[in-house]
mmCIF file of C-alpha atoms in Angstrom:
data_model
loop_
_atom_site.group_PDB
_atom_site.id
_atom_site.type_symbol
_atom_site.label_atom_id
_atom_site.label_comp_id
_atom_site.label_asym_id
_atom_site.label_seq_id
_atom_site.Cartn_x
_atom_site.Cartn_y
_atom_site.Cartn_z
ATOM 1 C CA MET A 1 3.824 8.464 -11.909
ATOM 2 C CA LYS A 2 0.882 8.007 -9.594
ATOM 3 C CA LEU A 3 0.577 6.593 -5.914
ATOM 4 C CA ILE A 4 -2.131 3.719 -5.762
ATOM 5 C CA VAL A 5 -3.497 3.168 -2.540
ATOM 6 C CA ASP A 6 -5.070 -0.349 -1.497
ATOM 7 C CA GLY A 7 -7.588 1.653 0.415
ATOM 8 C CA ASP A 8 -9.225 -1.458 2.413
ATOM 9 C CA GLY A 9 -7.852 -1.373 5.916
ATOM 10 C CA CYS A 10 -5.337 1.533 5.120
ATOM 11 C CA PRO A 11 -4.819 3.660 8.273
ATOM 12 C CA VAL A 12 -2.356 6.146 6.134
ATOM 13 C CA ILE A 13 -4.769 7.458 3.535
ATOM 14 C CA ASP A 14 -4.664 11.024 4.647
ATOM 15 C CA ILE A 15 -0.779 10.971 4.804
ATOM 16 C CA CYS A 16 -0.754 9.548 1.306
ATOM 17 C CA ILE A 17 -2.796 12.234 -0.045
ATOM 18 C CA ARG A 18 -0.903 14.856 1.586
ATOM 19 C CA VAL A 19 2.417 13.634 0.722
ATOM 20 C CA THR A 20 1.471 12.889 -2.991
ATOM 21 C CA LYS A 21 0.042 16.234 -3.357
ATOM 22 C CA SER A 22 2.964 18.032 -2.220
ATOM 23 C CA PHE A 23 5.080 16.311 -4.839
ATOM 24 C CA GLY A 24 2.256 17.164 -7.351
ATOM 25 C CA LYS A 25 1.676 13.716 -8.189
ATOM 26 C CA ASP A 26 -1.613 11.919 -8.969
ATOM 27 C CA ILE A 27 -3.066 9.458 -6.252
ATOM 28 C CA LEU A 28 -5.769 6.772 -6.846
ATOM 29 C CA ILE A 29 -7.547 5.179 -3.864
ATOM 30 C CA ILE A 30 -9.187 1.638 -4.675
ATOM 31 C CA CYS A 31 -11.442 -0.021 -2.125
ATOM 32 C CA ASP A 32 -14.732 -2.048 -1.749
ATOM 33 C CA THR A 33 -18.207 -1.093 -1.028
ATOM 34 C CA SER A 34 -17.744 -1.617 3.016
ATOM 35 C CA HIS A 35 -15.276 1.495 2.980
ATOM 36 C CA ASN A 36 -16.345 5.006 2.291
ATOM 37 C CA LEU A 37 -12.880 6.663 1.258
ATOM 38 C CA SER A 38 -14.061 9.286 -1.277
ATOM 39 C CA ARG A 39 -12.081 12.315 -0.613
ATOM 40 C CA TYR A 40 -12.244 15.702 -2.296
ATOM 41 C CA ASP A 41 -9.975 16.082 -5.430
ATOM 42 C CA VAL A 42 -8.937 12.546 -5.389
ATOM 43 C CA GLU A 43 -9.680 9.927 -7.704
ATOM 44 C CA THR A 44 -11.546 6.819 -6.027
ATOM 45 C CA ILE A 45 -12.646 3.597 -7.504
ATOM 46 C CA VAL A 46 -15.071 1.513 -5.349
ATOM 47 C CA VAL A 47 -15.214 -2.269 -6.222
ATOM 48 C CA SER A 48 -17.761 -4.704 -5.072
ATOM 49 C CA LYS A 49 -16.884 -6.787 -2.126
ATOM 50 C CA GLY A 50 -14.841 -9.905 -2.700
ATOM 51 C CA ASN A 51 -11.508 -11.764 -2.089
ATOM 52 C CA ASP A 52 -9.016 -9.737 -4.103
ATOM 53 C CA ALA A 53 -11.355 -7.429 -5.883
ATOM 54 C CA ALA A 54 -9.465 -4.328 -5.169
ATOM 55 C CA ASP A 55 -6.248 -6.281 -6.043
ATOM 56 C CA PHE A 56 -7.302 -7.041 -9.435
ATOM 57 C CA ILE A 57 -8.102 -3.598 -10.244
ATOM 58 C CA ILE A 58 -4.757 -2.307 -8.639
ATOM 59 C CA ILE A 59 -2.705 -4.714 -10.796
ATOM 60 C CA ASN A 60 -4.645 -3.487 -13.924
ATOM 61 C CA LYS A 61 -4.058 -0.120 -12.940
ATOM 62 C CA VAL A 62 -0.465 -0.242 -12.034
ATOM 63 C CA ASP A 63 2.370 0.714 -14.297
ATOM 64 C CA LYS A 64 6.073 0.628 -14.380
ATOM 65 C CA GLY A 65 7.516 3.308 -11.901
ATOM 66 C CA ASP A 66 4.170 3.667 -9.870
ATOM 67 C CA ILE A 67 4.112 3.287 -5.963
ATOM 68 C CA VAL A 68 1.359 1.127 -4.336
ATOM 69 C CA VAL A 69 0.598 1.411 -0.719
ATOM 70 C CA THR A 70 -0.542 -1.949 0.630
ATOM 71 C CA GLN A 71 -0.344 -4.452 3.455
ATOM 72 C CA ASP A 72 -0.917 -7.623 0.988
ATOM 73 C CA TYR A 73 2.358 -9.281 0.417
ATOM 74 C CA GLY A 74 0.698 -11.126 -2.594
ATOM 75 C CA LEU A 75 -0.308 -7.979 -4.258
ATOM 76 C CA ALA A 76 3.172 -6.500 -3.534
ATOM 77 C CA ALA A 77 4.833 -9.336 -5.134
ATOM 78 C CA MET A 78 2.736 -8.727 -8.285
ATOM 79 C CA VAL A 79 3.114 -4.963 -8.075
ATOM 80 C CA LEU A 80 7.109 -5.645 -8.184
ATOM 81 C CA SER A 81 6.910 -7.862 -11.209
ATOM 82 C CA LYS A 82 5.288 -4.884 -13.160
ATOM 83 C CA GLY A 83 8.252 -2.606 -12.361
ATOM 84 C CA ALA A 84 6.568 -0.665 -9.750
ATOM 85 C CA SER A 85 7.328 0.036 -6.253
ATOM 86 C CA ALA A 86 5.448 -1.031 -3.021
ATOM 87 C CA ILE A 87 5.336 0.205 0.632
ATOM 88 C CA ASN A 88 3.417 -1.036 3.470
ATOM 89 C CA GLN A 89 1.530 1.221 6.102
ATOM 90 C CA ASN A 90 4.428 0.973 8.396
ATOM 91 C CA GLY A 91 6.986 2.113 5.797
ATOM 92 C CA LEU A 92 8.455 -1.257 4.823
ATOM 93 C CA ILE A 93 9.393 -0.702 1.243
ATOM 94 C CA TYR A 94 8.762 -4.412 -0.450
ATOM 95 C CA SER A 95 11.780 -5.378 -2.738
ATOM 96 C CA ASN A 96 12.774 -8.382 -4.510
ATOM 97 C CA ASN A 97 15.062 -9.098 -1.598
ATOM 98 C CA ASN A 98 12.510 -9.486 0.882
ATOM 99 C CA ILE A 99 9.263 -10.323 -0.761
ATOM 100 C CA ASP A 100 9.896 -14.128 -0.778
ATOM 101 C CA GLN A 101 10.730 -14.159 2.859
ATOM 102 C CA LEU A 102 7.294 -12.147 3.704
ATOM 103 C CA LEU A 103 5.322 -14.442 1.534
ATOM 104 C CA PHE A 104 6.870 -17.704 3.209
ATOM 105 C CA THR A 105 6.041 -16.193 6.719
ATOM 106 C CA ARG A 106 2.484 -15.489 5.534
ATOM 107 C CA HIS A 107 2.146 -18.890 4.298
ATOM 108 C CA ILE A 108 3.565 -20.444 7.689
ATOM 109 C CA SER A 109 1.214 -18.378 9.642
ATOM 110 C CA LYS A 110 -1.844 -19.294 7.413
ATOM 111 C CA LYS A 111 -1.000 -23.060 8.170
ATOM 112 C CA VAL A 112 -0.446 -22.613 11.896
ATOM 113 C CA ARG A 113 -4.082 -20.942 12.170
ATOM 114 C CA LYS A 114 -5.552 -23.567 10.024
ATOM 115 C CA SER A 115 -4.352 -26.328 12.336
ATOM 116 C CA GLY A 116 -5.880 -24.350 15.207
ATOM 117 C CA GLY A 117 -2.818 -22.405 16.372
ATOM 118 C CA ARG A 118 -2.576 -18.790 17.138
ATOM 119 C CA THR A 119 -0.420 -16.023 15.563
ATOM 120 C CA LYS A 120 0.553 -12.804 16.739
ATOM 121 C CA GLY A 121 -1.627 -9.816 15.404
ATOM 122 C CA PRO A 122 -0.804 -6.236 14.752
ATOM 123 C CA LYS A 123 -0.019 -3.925 17.865
ATOM 124 C CA LYS A 124 -1.950 -0.768 18.116
ATOM 125 C CA ARG A 125 -0.919 1.952 15.664
ATOM 126 C CA THR A 126 0.945 4.829 17.188
ATOM 127 C CA LYS A 127 1.721 8.354 15.938
ATOM 128 C CA ALA A 128 5.260 7.184 15.534
ATOM 129 C CA ASP A 129 4.136 4.472 13.116
ATOM 130 C CA ASN A 130 2.455 7.357 11.107
ATOM 131 C CA GLU A 131 5.576 9.571 10.991
ATOM 132 C CA LYS A 132 7.823 6.498 10.103
ATOM 133 C CA PHE A 133 5.577 5.858 7.166
ATOM 134 C CA GLU A 134 5.542 9.486 5.979
ATOM 135 C CA ILE A 135 9.197 9.704 6.147
ATOM 136 C CA GLU A 136 9.671 6.420 4.196
ATOM 137 C CA LEU A 137 7.108 7.484 1.433
ATOM 138 C CA ILE A 138 8.887 10.823 1.132
ATOM 139 C CA ASN A 139 12.270 9.169 0.856
ATOM 140 C CA LEU A 140 10.818 6.720 -1.622
ATOM 141 C CA LEU A 141 9.392 9.547 -3.933
ATOM 142 C CA LYS A 142 12.860 11.367 -3.627
ATOM 143 C CA SER A 143 14.822 8.366 -4.705
ATOM 144 C CA LYS A 144 12.847 8.048 -7.787
ATOM 145 C CA GLY A 145 13.923 11.732 -8.597
ATOM 146 C CA TYR A 146 10.778 13.585 -7.534
ATOM 147 C CA LYS A 147 10.943 16.901 -5.631
ATOM 148 C CA ILE A 148 8.558 18.558 -3.198
ATOM 149 C CA LYS A 149 6.630 21.118 -5.296
ATOM 150 C CA TYR A 150 3.992 22.390 -2.611
ATOM 151 C CA LYS A 151 4.222 22.643 1.313
#
């Protein structure tokens, strides 16, 4: 099992590294050239800029049982179809029970924006958001039977 992080625009990379290493698991960060996300002792793949360039690499790297951190609903849907788990930066665990509604909401929002309307953007990230993400990631790892090895 490995944790794969969709690094483009991900505010919880350091939390992912800390939690994953405490469980003794591997982590892979994938980002495009506009982000410098290299970290000591963490595998990072940098792809060229382009729509969904990082997403295609993630889909090729993900295996059944892996966990992917992403805020991209489309990528999350593909990850779920491969038997892996997906979680967003706020701790929302994507599932077959919620992904269709999330994709539909994204579609409607895109139509509204395309017709000149405005949609609500994300609120400013807080410390509580980071804490919630960390708790949910730990719970997800534990639900897969993994135990914390290092503090």
